[in-house]
Coordinates of C-alpha atoms and ligand atoms in Angstrom, one line a residue:
M3 CA 0.0 0.0 0.0
S4 CA 2.8 2.5 0.4
R5 CA 5.0 4.4 -1.9
S6 CA 8.4 6.1 -1.7
S7 CA 9.2 8.7 0.9
A8 CA 9.1 12.3 0.1
R9 CA 11.6 13.7 -2.4
E10 CA 13.1 17.0 -1.3
C11 CA 13.5 19.7 -3.9
L12 CA 13.2 23.4 -4.3
A13 CA 10.2 25.6 -5.3
P14 CA 11.8 28.5 -7.2
G15 CA 9.8 31.7 -6.8
T16 CA 7.7 30.3 -3.9
V17 CA 8.2 32.1 -0.6
V18 CA 7.0 30.6 2.7
A19 CA 7.2 32.6 5.9
P20 CA 9.1 31.1 8.8
G21 CA 6.7 29.2 11.1
E22 CA 4.4 28.4 8.2
V23 CA 3.9 25.4 6.0
L24 CA 2.5 25.8 2.5
V25 CA 0.4 22.9 1.4
A26 CA 0.5 22.6 -2.4
T27 CA -2.8 22.6 -4.2
E28 CA -0.9 21.9 -7.5
I29 CA 2.7 21.6 -8.4
G30 CA 4.6 22.5 -11.6
D31 CA 6.8 19.5 -12.2
P32 CA 9.6 19.7 -14.8
A33 CA 8.9 16.1 -16.0
H34 CA 5.1 15.8 -15.8
G35 CA 3.9 19.4 -16.1
R36 CA 1.1 20.6 -13.8
L37 CA 0.3 18.0 -11.1
D38 CA -3.0 18.2 -9.2
C39 CA -2.8 17.7 -5.4
P40 CA -6.3 16.5 -4.4
A41 CA -5.0 15.2 -1.1
A42 CA -4.0 18.7 0.0
P43 CA -6.8 19.0 2.6
L44 CA -5.6 15.8 4.2
V45 CA -2.0 17.1 4.5
G46 CA -3.3 20.5 5.8
G47 CA -5.5 18.8 8.4
L48 CA -2.7 16.8 9.8
L49 CA -0.4 19.8 10.1
Y50 CA -3.2 21.9 11.6
R51 CA -3.8 19.3 14.3
R52 CA -0.1 19.6 15.1
G53 CA -0.4 23.3 15.7
V54 CA 1.3 24.3 12.5
R55 CA 0.3 27.4 10.6
V56 CA -1.0 26.2 7.3
R57 CA -1.5 28.0 4.0
Y58 CA -2.8 26.4 0.8
A59 CA -1.5 27.6 -2.5
P60 CA -0.2 26.3 -5.9
V61 CA 3.5 25.8 -6.3
P62 CA 4.1 26.9 -9.9
R63 CA 7.6 25.5 -10.2
S64 CA 9.7 22.8 -8.6
A65 CA 13.3 21.8 -9.4
D66 CA 16.0 19.6 -8.0
A67 CA 18.5 21.4 -5.8
S68 CA 21.1 20.9 -8.5
Q69 CA 19.1 23.0 -10.9
A70 CA 18.0 25.8 -8.7
D71 CA 19.3 27.9 -5.8
D72 CA 16.3 29.8 -4.5
G73 CA 12.8 29.2 -3.3
A74 CA 11.3 27.2 -0.5
A75 CA 12.1 23.7 0.4
L76 CA 9.5 21.4 -1.1
F77 CA 8.7 17.8 -0.1
V78 CA 6.8 15.9 -2.7
T79 CA 5.6 12.4 -3.7
T80 CA 3.7 11.5 -6.9
S81 CA 1.4 8.7 -7.8
L82 CA -0.8 7.7 -10.7
R83 CA -4.6 7.7 -10.8
G84 CA -6.5 4.9 -12.3
D85 CA -6.7 6.9 -15.6
G86 CA -2.9 7.2 -15.8
T87 CA -2.7 10.9 -14.8
A88 CA -0.3 11.8 -12.1
T89 CA -1.1 13.5 -8.8
A90 CA 1.2 14.8 -6.1
I91 CA 1.3 15.3 -2.4
G92 CA 3.4 18.3 -1.5
A93 CA 4.2 20.7 1.3
A94 CA 6.8 23.5 1.3
A95 CA 8.6 25.4 4.1
S96 CA 11.2 28.1 4.4
S97 CA 14.6 26.5 3.8
V98 CA 15.9 28.3 6.9
D99 CA 13.1 27.0 9.1
G100 CA 14.1 23.5 10.2
V101 CA 11.1 22.9 12.4
A102 CA 8.6 23.8 9.6
M103 CA 10.6 21.7 7.1
A104 CA 10.5 18.7 9.4
A105 CA 6.7 19.1 9.8
A106 CA 6.2 19.4 6.1
R107 CA 8.3 16.4 5.3
S108 CA 6.6 14.3 8.0
A109 CA 3.0 15.2 6.8
V110 CA 3.8 14.3 3.2
E111 CA 5.5 11.1 4.2
E112 CA 2.7 10.0 6.5
W113 CA 0.1 10.4 3.8
A114 CA 2.4 8.8 1.2
A115 CA 2.8 5.8 3.5
V116 CA -1.0 5.1 3.4
S117 CA -1.3 5.7 -0.3
G118 CA -2.3 2.9 -2.6
T119 CA -5.1 1.4 -4.7
R120 CA -8.5 1.6 -3.0
R121 CA -12.2 1.2 -3.5
L122 CA -14.7 3.7 -2.2
L123 CA -18.2 2.5 -1.5
G124 CA -20.7 5.3 -1.2
A125 CA -24.1 4.8 0.5
V126 CA -27.3 6.4 -0.5
S127 CA -28.3 10.0 0.0
P128 CA -29.7 10.7 3.5
W129 CA -32.8 12.2 2.0
C130 CA -35.6 10.0 0.9
P131 CA -37.2 10.2 -2.6
G132 CA -40.3 12.0 -1.2
A133 CA -38.2 14.7 0.5
R134 CA -36.0 15.2 -2.6
R135 CA -39.1 15.6 -4.8
A136 CA -40.5 18.3 -2.5
V137 CA -37.2 20.2 -2.6
E138 CA -37.1 20.1 -6.4
A139 CA -40.8 21.2 -6.6
T140 CA -40.0 24.1 -4.3
R141 CA -37.1 25.1 -6.6
Q142 CA -39.3 24.9 -9.7
A143 CA -42.2 26.9 -8.1
L144 CA -39.8 29.6 -7.0
A145 CA -39.2 30.4 -10.7
Q146 CA -42.8 31.8 -10.7
G147 CA -42.5 33.8 -7.5
P148 CA -42.4 33.5 -3.7
V149 CA -43.4 30.2 -2.2
Y150 CA -44.5 29.7 1.4
V151 CA -43.5 26.3 2.7
C152 CA -45.8 24.8 5.3
G153 CA -43.4 24.0 8.1
Q154 CA -40.0 22.6 7.1
L155 CA -38.7 20.6 4.2
M156 CA -36.7 17.5 4.9
A157 CA -33.5 18.9 3.5
S158 CA -30.0 19.9 4.6
P159 CA -29.7 23.3 6.3
Q160 CA -27.7 24.5 3.3
A161 CA -30.4 23.4 0.8
S162 CA -33.1 25.2 2.9
A163 CA -31.0 28.3 3.1
D164 CA -30.5 28.3 -0.6
L165 CA -34.3 28.1 -1.1
E166 CA -34.8 30.9 1.4
K167 CA -32.3 33.0 -0.5
N168 CA -34.4 32.5 -3.7
G169 CA -37.7 33.4 -2.1
A170 CA -38.9 30.5 -0.1
V171 CA -40.5 31.3 3.2
F172 CA -40.8 28.6 5.9
A173 CA -44.1 29.4 7.6
R174 CA -44.8 28.0 11.1
S175 CA -48.5 28.5 10.6
L176 CA -50.9 29.7 8.0
D177 CA -51.1 33.0 10.0
D178 CA -47.7 33.8 8.4
V179 CA -49.0 33.3 4.9
P180 CA -50.7 36.2 3.1
A181 CA -54.0 35.6 1.4
G182 CA -53.6 34.5 -2.3
A183 CA -50.0 33.3 -1.8
T184 CA -48.6 30.0 -3.0
L185 CA -48.4 27.4 -0.3
L186 CA -46.2 24.3 -0.7
I187 CA -47.1 21.2 1.4
P188 CA -44.0 19.2 2.1
A189 CA -43.5 15.5 1.7
H190 CA -44.6 14.8 5.3
G191 CA -48.0 16.3 4.6
V192 CA -50.3 18.4 6.8
A193 CA -53.4 17.8 8.9
P194 CA -56.7 18.2 7.1
G195 CA -57.5 21.4 9.0
V196 CA -54.6 23.1 7.3
R197 CA -55.9 22.2 3.8
T198 CA -59.3 23.5 4.7
E199 CA -57.9 26.8 6.0
A200 CA -55.7 27.1 2.9
A201 CA -58.7 26.8 0.6
E202 CA -60.7 29.3 2.7
R203 CA -57.8 31.8 2.5
G204 CA -57.6 31.4 -1.3
L205 CA -54.0 30.0 -1.3
T206 CA -52.6 28.3 -4.3
V207 CA -51.6 24.9 -3.0
I208 CA -48.7 22.9 -4.4
D209 CA -49.2 19.5 -2.7
Q210 CA -46.0 17.5 -2.4
T211 CA -47.4 15.1 0.2
C212 CA -45.6 11.8 -0.4
P213 CA -48.1 9.2 -1.7
L214 CA -47.1 6.9 1.1
V215 CA -47.8 9.5 3.7
A216 CA -51.2 10.2 2.0
G217 CA -51.9 6.5 2.1
V218 CA -51.3 6.2 5.8
Q219 CA -53.4 9.3 6.4
A220 CA -56.2 7.7 4.5
E221 CA -55.9 4.5 6.5
A222 CA -55.9 6.4 9.8
R223 CA -59.0 8.3 8.7
R224 CA -60.8 5.2 7.6
F225 CA -60.1 3.3 10.9
A226 CA -61.2 6.3 12.9
E227 CA -64.4 6.8 10.9
R228 CA -65.5 3.3 11.8
G229 CA -64.9 4.0 15.5
D230 CA -61.5 2.4 16.1
Q231 CA -58.8 3.8 18.2
V232 CA -55.7 4.0 16.0
V233 CA -52.3 3.1 17.3
L234 CA -49.5 4.9 15.4
I235 CA -46.4 2.8 15.7
G236 CA -43.5 5.2 15.3
Q237 CA -41.4 7.7 17.1
S238 CA -42.3 10.9 18.8
G239 CA -40.8 14.0 17.1
L240 CA -41.2 12.8 13.5
A241 CA -42.4 15.6 11.2
V242 CA -45.1 13.4 9.7
L243 CA -46.9 12.8 13.0
P244 CA -49.2 15.9 13.0
A245 CA -50.5 15.0 9.5
I246 CA -51.5 11.5 10.6
L247 CA -52.8 12.5 14.1
G248 CA -54.9 15.2 12.4
E249 CA -56.7 12.5 10.4
A250 CA -57.9 10.7 13.6
P251 CA -58.2 13.4 16.2
D252 CA -59.3 12.0 19.6
H253 CA -58.8 8.4 18.2
A254 CA -55.0 8.2 17.7
I255 CA -52.4 7.0 20.2
L256 CA -48.7 6.9 19.6
A257 CA -46.8 3.8 20.5
E258 CA -43.0 4.1 20.3
T259 CA -41.3 1.3 18.5
R260 CA -38.7 0.8 21.1
A261 CA -41.0 0.9 24.1
G262 CA -43.4 -1.5 22.4
A263 CA -47.1 -1.3 22.7
G264 CA -47.6 -3.0 26.0
A265 CA -48.7 0.2 27.8
V266 CA -51.3 1.3 25.2
Q267 CA -54.7 2.0 26.9
V268 CA -57.9 1.7 24.8
A269 CA -61.6 2.2 25.6
D270 CA -62.7 -0.9 23.7
P271 CA -60.3 -3.7 23.0
R272 CA -62.4 -4.9 20.1
R273 CA -62.0 -1.7 18.3
V274 CA -58.3 -1.1 17.8
S275 CA -56.4 -0.6 14.6
Y276 CA -52.8 0.4 13.9
V277 CA -50.7 2.1 11.2
L278 CA -46.9 2.3 10.8
V279 CA -45.6 5.8 10.8
P280 CA -43.5 6.4 7.6
G281 CA -39.9 7.1 8.3
V282 CA -39.5 4.2 10.8
P283 CA -37.7 1.1 9.6
V284 CA -40.4 -1.5 9.0
E285 CA -38.3 -4.2 10.6
D286 CA -38.3 -2.2 13.9
T287 CA -42.0 -2.6 14.3
P288 CA -42.9 -6.3 14.7
I289 CA -42.4 -6.2 18.5
A290 CA -44.9 -3.5 18.8
T291 CA -47.4 -5.1 16.4
A292 CA -47.0 -8.5 18.2
A293 CA -47.7 -6.8 21.5
L294 CA -50.8 -5.2 20.2
R295 CA -52.0 -8.5 18.6
S296 CA -51.6 -10.4 21.8
R297 CA -53.6 -7.8 23.8
F298 CA -56.2 -7.1 21.1
P299 CA -56.9 -10.2 19.0
A300 CA -59.4 -8.3 16.8
L301 CA -56.7 -5.8 15.9
R302 CA -56.9 -4.4 12.4
G303 CA -53.8 -3.4 10.5
P304 CA -52.8 -1.5 7.4
D305 CA -52.2 -2.7 3.9
P306 CA -48.5 -3.7 3.9
D307 CA -48.2 -2.6 0.2
G308 CA -48.4 0.9 1.6
F309 CA -45.3 0.6 3.9
C310 CA -42.5 3.0 3.4
Y311 CA -39.1 1.2 3.1
A312 CA -37.0 4.3 2.8
A313 CA -35.6 4.1 6.4
S314 CA -35.2 0.3 6.1
D315 CA -33.4 0.5 2.8
R316 CA -31.1 3.2 4.1
A317 CA -30.2 1.2 7.2
E318 CA -29.6 -1.9 5.1
T319 CA -27.5 0.0 2.6
V320 CA -25.2 1.3 5.4
R321 CA -24.9 -2.3 6.9
T322 CA -24.0 -3.7 3.4
V323 CA -21.5 -0.9 2.8
A324 CA -20.0 -1.5 6.2
A325 CA -19.8 -5.3 5.6
S326 CA -17.7 -4.7 2.4
S327 CA -15.5 -2.0 3.9
D328 CA -12.4 -2.0 6.1
L329 CA -13.3 1.5 7.3
V330 CA -16.5 3.5 7.2
L331 CA -16.4 7.3 7.3
V332 CA -19.6 8.6 8.7
L333 CA -20.2 12.2 7.5
G334 CA -21.8 14.3 10.1
T335 CA -21.2 15.4 13.7
E336 CA -20.7 13.5 16.9
D337 CA -23.7 15.1 18.6
D338 CA -26.2 14.5 15.8
P339 CA -28.6 11.6 16.4
D340 CA -28.6 10.5 12.7
T341 CA -24.8 10.4 12.7
R342 CA -24.8 8.3 15.8
H343 CA -27.4 6.0 14.3
L344 CA -25.3 5.4 11.1
T345 CA -22.2 4.9 13.2
A346 CA -23.9 2.3 15.3
L347 CA -25.2 0.6 12.1
A348 CA -21.7 0.5 10.6
R349 CA -20.2 -0.8 13.8
S350 CA -22.9 -3.5 14.2
N351 CA -21.2 -5.1 11.2
R352 CA -17.8 -4.9 13.0
A353 CA -16.5 -2.3 10.6
K354 CA -14.3 0.4 11.9
A355 CA -16.3 3.6 11.7
N356 CA -15.1 7.2 12.3
V357 CA -17.2 10.3 12.2
I358 CA -15.9 13.3 10.3
A359 CA -17.5 16.8 9.9
D360 CA -14.8 17.9 7.5
V361 CA -12.4 16.2 5.1
T362 CA -9.4 17.6 7.0
E363 CA -10.3 15.4 10.0
I364 CA -9.2 12.2 8.3
I365 CA -6.2 10.7 10.1
P366 CA -3.5 8.8 8.1
S367 CA -3.5 5.8 10.5
W368 CA -7.2 5.2 9.8
L369 CA -6.2 4.2 6.2
A370 CA -3.3 2.0 7.1
G371 CA -4.1 -1.4 5.5
V372 CA -7.4 -0.2 4.3
S373 CA -8.3 -1.2 0.8
A374 CA -12.1 -0.4 0.9
V375 CA -13.5 2.7 2.4
G376 CA -17.3 3.1 3.0
L377 CA -19.0 6.5 3.0
A378 CA -22.2 7.0 5.0
E379 CA -23.7 10.4 4.7
S380 CA -25.9 11.6 7.6
T381 CA -28.5 14.3 7.5
A382 CA -26.0 16.5 9.4
A383 CA -23.3 16.1 6.8
A384 CA -22.0 19.4 5.4
P385 CA -23.2 19.9 1.8
G386 CA -20.6 18.6 -0.7
L387 CA -18.6 16.8 2.0
A388 CA -19.0 13.4 0.3
A389 CA -17.5 14.8 -3.0
R390 CA -14.7 16.5 -1.1
V391 CA -13.7 13.3 0.7
T392 CA -13.9 11.4 -2.6
E393 CA -11.7 14.0 -4.3
A394 CA -9.1 13.9 -1.4
L395 CA -8.9 10.1 -1.4
S396 CA -8.3 10.2 -5.1
G397 CA -5.0 11.9 -4.3
L398 CA -3.8 8.8 -2.4
G399 CA -3.5 6.5 -5.4
P400 CA -6.0 4.8 -7.8
L401 CA -9.5 5.0 -6.4
S402 CA -12.5 3.1 -7.8
V403 CA -15.6 4.9 -6.7
T404 CA -18.8 2.8 -6.4
R405 CA -22.2 3.4 -5.0
R406 CA -24.3 0.7 -3.3
V407 CA -28.0 0.9 -2.9
V408 CA -30.3 -1.5 -1.2
S409 CA -33.8 -1.0 -2.6
T410 CA -37.1 -2.6 -1.7
E411 CA -39.6 -2.8 -4.5
V412 CA -43.2 -3.4 -3.6
T413 CA -44.5 -5.1 -6.7
G414 CA -48.1 -4.3 -5.9
R415 CA -47.6 -0.6 -6.3
P416 CA -45.6 0.0 -9.5
E417 CA -46.7 3.6 -9.6
I418 CA -44.6 4.5 -6.6
N419 CA -40.8 4.4 -6.8
P420 CA -38.8 1.9 -4.8
S421 CA -37.3 3.0 -1.5
G422 CA -40.5 4.6 -0.6
G423 CA -40.7 7.2 -3.2
Ligands
LIG197 S1 -43.2 8.2 3.3 FE1 -41.1 7.5 3.1 S2 -40.5 8.2 1.0 FE2 -42.3 9.3 1.6 S3 -41.6 11.2 2.6 FE3 -41.9 9.7 4.2 S4 -39.9 8.7 4.5 FE4 -39.9 9.8 2.5

């Protein structure tokens, strides 16, 4: 997996201040011409963690000491990508600053030591098909003028901020929406009262309720209309809950998947139904449904063709990626619940898993002996981080980039996309 140690040469015309290391973003090489340095953020991150002042810049020229007598000291290694083009890892320091020179050499050599051929296995986007469609619909509607979004979209903070910049307004209630405005209903839907009020206010409604959410709403309504109490098997805090609870007011009870349904209290045990709240992995629900069945033998359930498998597929994809990887990089933040969930999934398959919020946080020793790296993107991942990690790793030798997707297709509902879309 390793390649030769750093070559020391000069960078004529490049000046580096004492106490500073310049991490090369590209290097002019006398033999190969201009060399890209995609791994520059990795080198810079390592130096930064060591307390070194780091600057990123191109090094337009490099030359052997025998052919030049000025410029900063440059430490460099080169390798080939899969397509045969050469890349470099390089760092420069003032030739009178021994400490900075040692730091630059060491950083280049440590990354060179873990360079080699690798596979990168990307997992799916953290956003489900329904959420992605709603974001796209908002973008398109903004071309015609301002759009009031009812609540929040399931999207990254960056995507939401971009939409806001282009005229989207995230309204907490219809009181914030002027009469006659355009109202977009997100994928997780709204309670029926909101639709009625929107019609009364003369709002133009763009309804992006996911078909699977609409299906669960219809089932909850139907169960409630025949007098059942409806147990919603899911998790508190899910954005979709108000839309489903609103279809069965005074009839609905939430049963958390983890706690099971043993504590659910009903007025008439012969009149109980349940639905699965979309967004919860289907395989997390059997304990709760079994508990309900044992307590209420006349329990009525939903049409399984209407189940959303987005969360199940995402979890299974991460497990599969982890099973094929020596290391999983979980993109997100340590304090984020979704990041912790993905990390636990990856580790459940005995893969090494490390959380990074930025590409500069990758540590060389993580990659020692690693020939397959998995990437799992949480909802807290910074926009574009997956692409930046991929680019940086491509500077450590030939990198084959693949994407793995586990997708459940419900054959009885061909009009709705796999993975719950
Ligand atoms: S039902 Fe499933 S696919 Fe639809 S918005 Fe909810 S999580 Fe996404």
